C-alpha positions as a printed Julia matrix, in Angstrom:
163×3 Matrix{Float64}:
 29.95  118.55  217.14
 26.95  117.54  218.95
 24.11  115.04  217.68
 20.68  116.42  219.36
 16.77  116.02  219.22
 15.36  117.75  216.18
 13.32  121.18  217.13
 11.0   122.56  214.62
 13.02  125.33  214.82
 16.02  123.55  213.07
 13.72  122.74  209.84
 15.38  125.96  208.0
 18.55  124.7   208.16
 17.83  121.12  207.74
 15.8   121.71  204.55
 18.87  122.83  202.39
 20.64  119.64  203.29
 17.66  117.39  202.18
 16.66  119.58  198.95
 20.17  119.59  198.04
 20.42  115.45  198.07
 17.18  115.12  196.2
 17.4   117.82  193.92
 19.99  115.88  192.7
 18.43  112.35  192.46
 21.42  110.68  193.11
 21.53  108.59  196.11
 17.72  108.3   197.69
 14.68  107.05  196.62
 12.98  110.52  197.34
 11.39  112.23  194.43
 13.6   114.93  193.19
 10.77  117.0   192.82
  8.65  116.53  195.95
  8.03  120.11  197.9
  9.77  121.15  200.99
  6.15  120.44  202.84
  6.05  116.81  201.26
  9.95  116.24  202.64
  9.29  117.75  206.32
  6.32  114.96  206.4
  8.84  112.24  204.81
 11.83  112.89  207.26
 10.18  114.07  210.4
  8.72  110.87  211.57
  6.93  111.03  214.47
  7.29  109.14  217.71
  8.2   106.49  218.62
 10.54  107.57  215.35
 12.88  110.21  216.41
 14.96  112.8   214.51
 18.37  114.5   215.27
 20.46  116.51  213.99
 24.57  117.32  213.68
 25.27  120.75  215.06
 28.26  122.77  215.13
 28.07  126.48  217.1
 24.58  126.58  216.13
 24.69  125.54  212.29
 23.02  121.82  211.51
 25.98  119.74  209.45
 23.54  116.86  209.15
 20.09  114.95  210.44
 18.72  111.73  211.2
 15.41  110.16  211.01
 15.0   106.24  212.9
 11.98  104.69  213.24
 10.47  100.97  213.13
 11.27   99.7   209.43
  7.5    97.89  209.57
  4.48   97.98  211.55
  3.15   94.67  213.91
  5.71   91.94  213.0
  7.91   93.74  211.31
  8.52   96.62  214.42
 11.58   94.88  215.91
 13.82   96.03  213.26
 14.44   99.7   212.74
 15.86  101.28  209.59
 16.37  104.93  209.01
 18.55  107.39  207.1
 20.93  110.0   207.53
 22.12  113.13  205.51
 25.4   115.57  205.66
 25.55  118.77  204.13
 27.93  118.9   200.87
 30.32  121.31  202.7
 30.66  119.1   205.69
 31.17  115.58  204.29
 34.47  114.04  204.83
 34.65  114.97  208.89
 32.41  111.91  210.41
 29.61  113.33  210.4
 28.04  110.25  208.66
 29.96  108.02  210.96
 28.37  110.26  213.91
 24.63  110.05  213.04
 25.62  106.29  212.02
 26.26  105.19  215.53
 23.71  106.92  217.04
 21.14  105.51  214.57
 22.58  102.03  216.53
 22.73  103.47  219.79
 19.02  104.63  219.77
 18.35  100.89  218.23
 19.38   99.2   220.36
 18.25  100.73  223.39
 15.01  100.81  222.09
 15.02   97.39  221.85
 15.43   96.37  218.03
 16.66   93.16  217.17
 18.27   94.28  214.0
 18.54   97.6   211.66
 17.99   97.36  207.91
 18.37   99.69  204.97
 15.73   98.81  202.38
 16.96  101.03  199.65
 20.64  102.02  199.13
 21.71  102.98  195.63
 24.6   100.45  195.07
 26.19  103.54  192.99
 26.14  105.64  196.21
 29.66  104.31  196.95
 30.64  106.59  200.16
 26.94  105.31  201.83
 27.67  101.86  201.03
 31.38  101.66  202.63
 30.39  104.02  205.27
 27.06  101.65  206.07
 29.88   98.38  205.57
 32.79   99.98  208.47
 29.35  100.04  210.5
 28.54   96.44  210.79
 26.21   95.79  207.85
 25.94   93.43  205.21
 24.73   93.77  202.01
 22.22   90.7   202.18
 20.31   91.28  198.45
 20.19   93.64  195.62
 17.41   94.16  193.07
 19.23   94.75  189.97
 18.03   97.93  188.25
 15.84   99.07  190.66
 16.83  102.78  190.99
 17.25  104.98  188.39
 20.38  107.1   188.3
 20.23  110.4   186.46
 23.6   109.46  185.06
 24.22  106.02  185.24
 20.65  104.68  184.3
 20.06  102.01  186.19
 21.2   100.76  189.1
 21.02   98.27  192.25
 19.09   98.96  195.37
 21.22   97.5   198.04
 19.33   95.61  201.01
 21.67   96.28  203.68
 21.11   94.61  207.34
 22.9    94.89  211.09
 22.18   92.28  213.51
 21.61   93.81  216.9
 20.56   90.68  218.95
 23.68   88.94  218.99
């Protein structure tokens, strides 16, 4: 497997991954309903941002998007998010885009990398996010609402880079 730049050209294959996840409305804060136009100008931040993706002989397994988590005083911390494809979860994949996500923070010069919104339900993101290095430093009770489950905790999750 090989974590790359994102290319326009990969947006067809990346698409499925993200609809997939939101259709769902299970794990992000995305609207479930939001159009494939409205999720290419979500995830595809522009630079200084950067997005990858997880590719295996040609096929995208999963994609990244980084980027400052706040403008002015707020820009030396990053945040970001990652998604795997259903039928590729389970290989470290996640792990993968994980590490990079810190790699590209750190030599861009962050001081730390937070997650502002991580369903505390989303079990697999929260102990893959944990053998990482972060900390879950608050949660607002209630704050996202599970299809299923109703209502549940939006993790604040933070890595300290500077030390």
């Amino acid at each position: 497997m090989e974590i790359r730049a994102f290319e326009e050209s990969d947006w067809p294959q990346v698409w499925p991954i993200i609809e997939q996840i939101i259709r769902k409305g299970d794990t992000f804060c995305y609207d479930p309903l939001q159009t494939e136009v409205q999720a290419h100008e979500l995830w595809v931040v522009p630079p200084p941002g950067h997005v990858v993706v997880a590719v295996e002989d040609q096929r995208v397994l999963g994609t990244s998007n980084m980027y400052a988590n706040r403008p002015g005083p707020g820009s030396h911390i990053a945040s970001g998010n990652f998604m795997v494809a259903a039928e590729a979860r389970g290989r470290g994949i996640g792990q993968a885009l994980g590490e990079y996500l810190l790699d590209w923070a750190r030599s861009n010069r962050f001081v730390g990398v937070q997650f502002n919104a991580v369903a505390a339900s989303n079990t697999p993101a929260v102990k893959l996010y944990e053998r990482l290095g972060f900390a879950t430093i608050g949660t607002v009770p209630g704050a996202f609402r599970h299809p299923t489950l109703g209502p549940v905790g939006l993790h604040v999750m933070y890595q300290n880079l500077a030390s």
